[in-house]
PDB file of C-alpha atoms in Angstrom:
ATOM      1  CA  MET A   1      -0.302  -0.198   0.150  1.00 63.00           C
ATOM      2  CA  VAL A   2       1.419   3.395  -0.952  1.00 69.00           C
ATOM      3  CA  PHE A   3       0.401   6.688   1.203  1.00 67.00           C
ATOM      4  CA  ILE A   4       0.482  10.008  -0.392  1.00 70.00           C
ATOM      5  CA  MET A   5       1.065  13.028   1.721  1.00 69.00           C
ATOM      6  CA  LEU A   6      -0.939  16.105   0.455  1.00 72.00           C
ATOM      7  CA  LYS A   7      -0.775  19.382   2.237  1.00 68.00           C
ATOM      8  CA  PHE A   8      -3.291  22.207   1.180  1.00 72.00           C
ATOM      9  CA  THR A   9      -1.762  25.386   2.301  1.00 73.00           C
ATOM     10  CA  PRO A  10      -4.097  28.924   1.299  1.00 73.00           C
ATOM     11  CA  ILE A  11      -1.067  30.924   0.071  1.00 78.00           C
ATOM     12  CA  LEU A  12       0.952  32.016  -2.847  1.00 82.00           C
ATOM     13  CA  VAL A  13       3.991  30.659  -3.621  1.00 84.00           C
ATOM     14  CA  GLY A  14       6.978  32.696  -5.782  1.00 84.00           C
ATOM     15  CA  LYS A  15       9.872  33.692  -5.697  1.00 86.00           C
ATOM     16  CA  GLU A  16      10.262  35.564  -2.765  1.00 85.00           C
ATOM     17  CA  SER A  17       9.081  35.432   0.801  1.00 86.00           C
ATOM     18  CA  ASN A  18       7.766  38.727   1.327  1.00 78.00           C
ATOM     19  CA  GLY A  19       4.942  39.246   3.420  1.00 79.00           C
ATOM     20  CA  CYS A  20       1.694  40.117   1.546  1.00 81.00           C
ATOM     21  CA  ILE A  21       0.924  40.945  -1.675  1.00 78.00           C
ATOM     22  CA  ASN A  22      -1.505  42.148  -4.246  1.00 78.00           C
ATOM     23  CA  PHE A  23      -3.578  39.595  -5.751  1.00 77.00           C
ATOM     24  CA  TYR A  24      -6.171  40.147  -8.461  1.00 74.00           C
ATOM     25  CA  GLU A  25      -9.219  37.981  -7.458  1.00 76.00           C
ATOM     26  CA  ASP A  26     -12.512  37.790  -9.431  1.00 73.00           C
ATOM     27  CA  PRO A  27     -15.128  36.942  -6.201  1.00 73.00           C
ATOM     28  CA  SER A  28     -18.297  36.451  -8.662  1.00 73.00           C
ATOM     29  CA  GLN A  29     -17.034  33.143  -9.947  1.00 69.00           C
ATOM     30  CA  VAL A  30     -17.715  29.982  -8.275  1.00 57.00           C
ATOM     31  CA  ASN A  31     -14.049  28.898  -8.503  1.00 58.00           C
ATOM     32  CA  PRO A  32     -12.195  32.722  -8.651  1.00 60.00           C
ATOM     33  CA  MET A  33      -9.942  32.915 -11.477  1.00 63.00           C
ATOM     34  CA  GLY A  34      -7.002  34.851 -10.056  1.00 68.00           C
ATOM     35  CA  GLY A  35      -3.428  36.090 -10.557  1.00 68.00           C
ATOM     36  CA  LEU A  36      -0.558  38.534  -9.646  1.00 68.00           C
ATOM     37  CA  ALA A  37      -1.419  39.932 -13.463  1.00 67.00           C
ATOM     38  CA  LEU A  38      -4.771  41.996 -14.208  1.00 60.00           C
ATOM     39  CA  THR A  39      -5.892  39.996 -17.330  1.00 59.00           C
ATOM     40  CA  LYS A  40      -9.074  40.800 -19.869  1.00 59.00           C
ATOM     41  CA  TYR A  41     -10.808  38.054 -18.195  1.00 58.00           C
ATOM     42  CA  ILE A  42     -11.196  39.324 -14.849  1.00 59.00           C
ATOM     43  CA  GLU A  43     -10.425  43.226 -15.419  1.00 63.00           C
ATOM     44  CA  ASN A  44     -14.041  44.673 -15.011  1.00 69.00           C
ATOM     45  CA  THR A  45     -14.899  42.129 -12.060  1.00 70.00           C
ATOM     46  CA  ALA A  46     -11.562  41.781 -10.137  1.00 75.00           C
ATOM     47  CA  GLU A  47     -10.819  42.796  -6.429  1.00 78.00           C
ATOM     48  CA  VAL A  48      -7.087  43.581  -5.270  1.00 80.00           C
ATOM     49  CA  VAL A  49      -6.961  41.189  -2.209  1.00 79.00           C
ATOM     50  CA  GLN A  50      -3.537  40.677   0.189  1.00 82.00           C
ATOM     51  CA  LYS A  51      -2.365  37.174  -0.028  1.00 81.00           C
ATOM     52  CA  GLU A  52       0.726  35.659   1.862  1.00 85.00           C
ATOM     53  CA  MET A  53       3.198  34.866  -0.743  1.00 86.00           C
ATOM     54  CA  VAL A  54       6.796  32.518   0.056  1.00 91.00           C
ATOM     55  CA  ALA A  55       8.826  31.252  -1.960  1.00 94.00           C
ATOM     56  CA  LEU A  56       9.070  27.478  -2.558  1.00 94.00           C
ATOM     57  CA  ASP A  57      12.428  26.755  -0.896  1.00 96.00           C
ATOM     58  CA  ASP A  58      11.359  28.550   2.348  1.00 95.00           C
ATOM     59  CA  PHE A  59       7.967  26.900   1.908  1.00 92.00           C
ATOM     60  CA  CYS A  60       9.577  23.179   1.784  1.00 93.00           C
ATOM     61  CA  SER A  61      11.807  23.926   4.551  1.00 94.00           C
ATOM     62  CA  GLU A  62       9.391  25.340   6.863  1.00 91.00           C
ATOM     63  CA  ILE A  63       7.261  21.935   6.781  1.00 88.00           C
ATOM     64  CA  ASP A  64      10.515  20.002   5.977  1.00 91.00           C
ATOM     65  CA  ILE A  65       9.489  18.467   2.490  1.00 89.00           C
ATOM     66  CA  GLN A  66      11.843  16.796  -0.026  1.00 93.00           C
ATOM     67  CA  PRO A  67       9.316  17.008  -2.683  1.00 93.00           C
ATOM     68  CA  GLU A  68       9.235  14.361  -5.603  1.00 93.00           C
ATOM     69  CA  LEU A  69       6.375  16.004  -7.765  1.00 93.00           C
ATOM     70  CA  ILE A  70       5.877  19.644  -7.868  1.00 93.00           C
ATOM     71  CA  LYS A  71       2.298  20.704  -9.780  1.00 92.00           C
ATOM     72  CA  VAL A  72       2.581  24.487 -10.793  1.00 91.00           C
ATOM     73  CA  ASP A  73      -0.458  26.328 -12.369  1.00 87.00           C
ATOM     74  CA  VAL A  74       0.137  29.753 -11.654  1.00 86.00           C
ATOM     75  CA  GLU A  75      -1.515  32.198 -13.609  1.00 83.00           C
ATOM     76  CA  GLY A  76       1.920  34.056 -15.453  1.00 86.00           C
ATOM     77  CA  ALA A  77       4.104  33.722 -12.290  1.00 89.00           C
ATOM     78  CA  GLU A  78       5.587  30.194 -13.254  1.00 93.00           C
ATOM     79  CA  ILE A  79       8.817  31.831 -13.941  1.00 94.00           C
ATOM     80  CA  ASP A  80       9.289  32.910  -9.953  1.00 92.00           C
ATOM     81  CA  LEU A  81       8.057  30.399  -8.489  1.00 94.00           C
ATOM     82  CA  LEU A  82      10.629  28.097 -10.409  1.00 97.00           C
ATOM     83  CA  TYR A  83      13.841  30.473  -9.513  1.00 96.00           C
ATOM     84  CA  GLY A  84      12.278  30.503  -5.706  1.00 95.00           C
ATOM     85  CA  GLY A  85      12.428  26.740  -5.863  1.00 97.00           C
ATOM     86  CA  LYS A  86      15.816  26.737  -7.395  1.00 97.00           C
ATOM     87  CA  ASN A  87      17.901  25.012  -4.104  1.00 97.00           C
ATOM     88  CA  ILE A  88      14.975  22.550  -3.805  1.00 97.00           C
ATOM     89  CA  ILE A  89      14.525  21.518  -7.265  1.00 98.00           C
ATOM     90  CA  GLN A  90      18.185  21.211  -7.630  1.00 98.00           C
ATOM     91  CA  LYS A  91      18.340  19.268  -4.367  1.00 97.00           C
ATOM     92  CA  CYS A  92      15.810  17.303  -4.987  1.00 97.00           C
ATOM     93  CA  ARG A  93      15.372  16.974  -8.599  1.00 98.00           C
ATOM     94  CA  PRO A  94      11.344  16.709  -8.574  1.00 97.00           C
ATOM     95  CA  ILE A  95       9.204  16.129 -11.546  1.00 97.00           C
ATOM     96  CA  ILE A  96       7.369  19.502 -12.024  1.00 97.00           C
ATOM     97  CA  VAL A  97       4.402  19.269 -13.861  1.00 97.00           C
ATOM     98  CA  LEU A  98       3.847  22.761 -15.219  1.00 95.00           C
ATOM     99  CA  SER A  99       1.150  24.669 -16.944  1.00 94.00           C
ATOM    100  CA  LEU A 100       2.221  27.580 -18.871  1.00 93.00           C
ATOM    101  CA  HIS A 101       0.442  31.061 -19.390  1.00 90.00           C
ATOM    102  CA  PRO A 102       2.469  32.979 -22.020  1.00 91.00           C
ATOM    103  CA  ASN A 103       0.212  36.242 -22.011  1.00 87.00           C
ATOM    104  CA  HIS A 104       0.179  36.229 -18.252  1.00 85.00           C
ATOM    105  CA  ILE A 105       3.846  35.805 -17.977  1.00 90.00           C
ATOM    106  CA  LYS A 106       4.195  39.079 -20.703  1.00 90.00           C
ATOM    107  CA  LEU A 107       2.072  40.920 -18.167  1.00 85.00           C
ATOM    108  CA  LEU A 108       3.988  40.443 -15.688  1.00 85.00           C
ATOM    109  CA  GLY A 109       7.164  41.743 -17.800  1.00 91.00           C
ATOM    110  CA  GLN A 110       8.947  38.264 -18.310  1.00 93.00           C
ATOM    111  CA  SER A 111       9.293  35.858 -21.360  1.00 94.00           C
ATOM    112  CA  LEU A 112       9.660  32.197 -22.391  1.00 95.00           C
ATOM    113  CA  SER A 113      13.503  32.726 -22.773  1.00 96.00           C
ATOM    114  CA  GLU A 114      13.639  33.343 -18.910  1.00 96.00           C
ATOM    115  CA  LEU A 115      11.694  29.894 -18.457  1.00 96.00           C
ATOM    116  CA  THR A 116      14.534  28.498 -21.076  1.00 97.00           C
ATOM    117  CA  THR A 117      17.307  29.954 -18.962  1.00 97.00           C
ATOM    118  CA  PHE A 118      16.226  28.218 -15.711  1.00 97.00           C
ATOM    119  CA  ILE A 119      15.764  25.031 -17.602  1.00 97.00           C
ATOM    120  CA  ASP A 120      19.077  24.738 -18.808  1.00 97.00           C
ATOM    121  CA  LYS A 121      20.499  26.337 -15.382  1.00 97.00           C
ATOM    122  CA  VAL A 122      19.097  23.271 -13.293  1.00 98.00           C
ATOM    123  CA  ASN A 123      19.028  20.937 -16.042  1.00 98.00           C
ATOM    124  CA  TYR A 124      15.959  19.746 -16.759  1.00 98.00           C
ATOM    125  CA  GLN A 125      14.137  19.220 -20.121  1.00 97.00           C
ATOM    126  CA  CYS A 126      10.847  20.337 -21.284  1.00 97.00           C
ATOM    127  CA  LEU A 127       8.179  17.512 -22.608  1.00 97.00           C
ATOM    128  CA  THR A 128       4.917  17.447 -23.201  1.00 96.00           C
ATOM    129  CA  LEU A 129       2.424  15.464 -21.539  1.00 94.00           C
ATOM    130  CA  ASP A 130       3.086  12.710 -24.381  1.00 95.00           C
ATOM    131  CA  GLY A 131       6.668  12.678 -23.195  1.00 94.00           C
ATOM    132  CA  GLU A 132       7.773  14.788 -26.415  1.00 96.00           C
ATOM    133  CA  ASP A 133      10.357  17.928 -26.771  1.00 96.00           C
ATOM    134  CA  ASN A 134       8.382  20.953 -25.713  1.00 95.00           C
ATOM    135  CA  SER A 135      11.727  22.649 -25.630  1.00 94.00           C
ATOM    136  CA  GLN A 136       9.783  25.640 -28.102  1.00 94.00           C
ATOM    137  CA  TYR A 137       7.115  25.364 -25.823  1.00 93.00           C
ATOM    138  CA  PHE A 138       4.451  24.467 -28.299  1.00 92.00           C
ATOM    139  CA  SER A 139       2.344  22.776 -25.964  1.00 93.00           C
ATOM    140  CA  ASN A 140       1.387  24.952 -22.284  1.00 93.00           C
ATOM    141  CA  GLU A 141       0.885  21.632 -20.582  1.00 95.00           C
ATOM    142  CA  CYS A 142       4.811  20.367 -19.817  1.00 95.00           C
ATOM    143  CA  ILE A 143       6.178  18.060 -17.988  1.00 97.00           C
ATOM    144  CA  LEU A 144       9.864  19.057 -16.696  1.00 98.00           C
ATOM    145  CA  LEU A 145      11.906  16.178 -15.943  1.00 97.00           C
ATOM    146  CA  PRO A 146      15.670  15.989 -14.947  1.00 98.00           C
ATOM    147  CA  ASN A 147      18.147  15.305 -17.179  1.00 96.00           C
TER     148      ASN A 147
END
């Protein structure tokens, strides 16, 4: 029998542990979409709320975990989250399931070339969910695997 430990914590995980930040959220939705970027999908209904943010490295250290799998769906903050977890990623070499949001990444002033730089620095490869090369990000659903 295999036991899997899951822990759900209502905080944002990003590049730095810097207390509370502004987060755009659409409270009119049953499952509110939100993010660090104000997108056209929520610009007319969004509210700014304060949310706690912590770096992935700090989060893993604080609760003493060494992840084998990390699922990332952070509406454009993918690059920041990965850089905030660089040490734990290099140490534990987890599989990373990544949902990319290229338009949101641009709204936050970043580019996919920064993601490529990170993937190269930590010696990972980017694949599609079917295991094909995805280094050009033709699929927004990715699996990052250690080389």
